[in-house]
Coordinates of C-alpha atoms in Angstrom, one line a residue:
M1 CA 11.0 -17.6 -19.5
H2 CA 8.1 -15.5 -18.4
R3 CA 8.4 -11.7 -18.3
M4 CA 6.9 -10.3 -15.2
R5 CA 4.8 -7.2 -15.0
P6 CA 3.5 -6.3 -11.6
L7 CA 0.9 -3.6 -12.1
L8 CA 0.6 -1.0 -9.3
T9 CA -2.7 0.7 -9.3
T10 CA -3.4 3.9 -7.2
L11 CA -1.3 3.8 -4.0
A12 CA -3.2 4.6 -0.9
T13 CA -6.7 4.1 -2.3
G14 CA -9.6 4.8 0.1
L15 CA -7.6 6.4 3.0
L16 CA -9.5 6.9 6.2
T17 CA -9.2 9.9 8.4
A18 CA -9.7 8.4 11.9
C19 CA -7.7 11.0 13.8
A20 CA -9.3 14.1 12.4
T21 CA -12.0 16.1 14.2
P22 CA -15.0 18.0 12.7
S23 CA -13.4 21.3 13.8
D24 CA -10.0 20.3 12.4
P25 CA -10.7 18.2 9.2
I26 CA -8.1 16.6 7.0
T27 CA -7.2 19.0 4.2
Q28 CA -4.2 17.1 2.9
P29 CA -4.6 13.3 2.6
V30 CA -1.7 10.9 2.9
A31 CA 0.5 11.1 -0.2
S32 CA 3.0 8.6 -1.6
I33 CA 6.5 10.1 -1.8
Q34 CA 8.1 6.9 -3.2
A35 CA 5.9 4.0 -4.2
V36 CA 7.9 0.8 -4.3
V37 CA 6.9 -1.6 -7.1
P38 CA 6.8 -5.1 -5.7
S39 CA 9.3 -7.7 -7.0
Y40 CA 7.6 -10.6 -8.7
P41 CA 8.8 -13.6 -6.7
L42 CA 10.9 -16.0 -8.8
A43 CA 9.0 -19.1 -7.6
A44 CA 5.7 -17.5 -8.5
R45 CA 7.0 -16.7 -12.0
R46 CA 8.3 -20.2 -12.4
Y47 CA 5.0 -21.7 -11.6
G48 CA 2.9 -19.2 -13.5
I49 CA 1.2 -17.8 -10.4
E50 CA -0.8 -14.6 -10.9
G51 CA -3.1 -12.7 -8.6
N52 CA -4.5 -9.6 -7.0
V53 CA -3.6 -8.5 -3.4
R54 CA -5.1 -5.7 -1.4
V55 CA -2.7 -4.5 1.3
H56 CA -4.0 -2.5 4.3
F57 CA -1.6 -0.1 6.1
C58 CA -1.5 2.9 8.4
V59 CA 0.8 6.0 8.1
L60 CA 1.8 7.6 11.4
P61 CA 2.1 11.4 11.9
D62 CA 5.9 11.0 11.5
G63 CA 5.5 9.2 8.1
R64 CA 6.3 5.7 9.3
V65 CA 4.2 2.9 8.1
E66 CA 2.7 0.3 10.5
D67 CA 0.0 -2.3 10.7
V68 CA 0.8 -3.6 7.1
E69 CA -1.1 -6.7 6.1
A70 CA -2.7 -8.4 3.1
R71 CA -6.4 -8.0 3.8
Q72 CA -7.5 -9.6 0.5
S73 CA -5.1 -12.4 -0.4
S74 CA -4.1 -13.4 -3.9
G75 CA -4.2 -17.0 -2.8
S76 CA -0.4 -17.1 -3.0
A77 CA 1.7 -16.4 0.1
L78 CA 4.5 -15.4 -2.2
L79 CA 2.6 -12.7 -4.0
D80 CA 1.0 -11.5 -0.7
A81 CA 4.4 -11.2 1.0
A82 CA 5.9 -9.3 -2.0
A83 CA 3.0 -6.8 -1.9
V84 CA 3.3 -6.3 1.9
D85 CA 7.0 -5.8 1.5
A86 CA 6.5 -3.1 -1.2
V87 CA 4.2 -1.1 1.1
R88 CA 6.6 -1.4 4.0
R89 CA 9.4 0.0 1.8
S90 CA 7.3 2.8 0.4
T91 CA 7.5 6.3 1.9
F92 CA 4.6 8.6 2.6
R93 CA 3.8 12.1 3.6
P94 CA 1.3 11.9 6.5
A95 CA -2.2 13.3 6.3
Q96 CA -2.6 16.9 7.7
T97 CA -5.5 18.7 9.2
L98 CA -6.7 22.2 8.5
S99 CA -4.5 23.5 11.4
G100 CA -1.4 21.7 10.0
R101 CA -1.4 18.9 12.5
R102 CA -0.2 15.6 11.1
V103 CA -2.5 12.7 11.9
R104 CA -2.5 8.9 11.6
S105 CA -4.4 7.6 8.6
C106 CA -5.1 4.1 7.3
G107 CA -6.0 2.8 3.9
S108 CA -5.3 0.1 1.4
V109 CA -3.7 -0.4 -2.0
P110 CA -4.4 -3.0 -4.6
Y111 CA -1.6 -4.8 -6.4
R112 CA -2.1 -6.9 -9.5
F113 CA 0.6 -9.5 -10.5
V114 CA 0.4 -10.5 -14.1
L115 CA 2.8 -12.6 -16.2
E116 CA 3.2 -11.8 -19.9

C-alpha cells in the first residue's frame, strides 16, 4: 500500500489586489487562517497517480471564498477536485487597505500530490 503525502506549498501565492485604489492601498494581504490539506483520493493512490495542481480563488471582504477552480490541471480530475475542495474548506482573513477597508482579492495556490 502506498503512503500518501500531499505537499502544500505556500497558500495564497501571488495574490492580486484588484479592489484597492492608489490612495487606499492594500496594507494587509489575504492571510490563511486555516489551510486545509487536501485528501489524497483513494483511487488516485491505488493507481499511482501523482501531479501538481494550481487552484485559483477569490476571497471576499467577509472572508468567504468564491470562484475556486483548477487553473493548472494535474491531468487527473481526482487530484484537481481534491485541491479545489481543500481551498473551498480553508478559511481566510480578507485583505485590508490602509484605511482598514476589507477588499476582495484573488490569487492562486499550488498543490503537489506525491506518493511515497
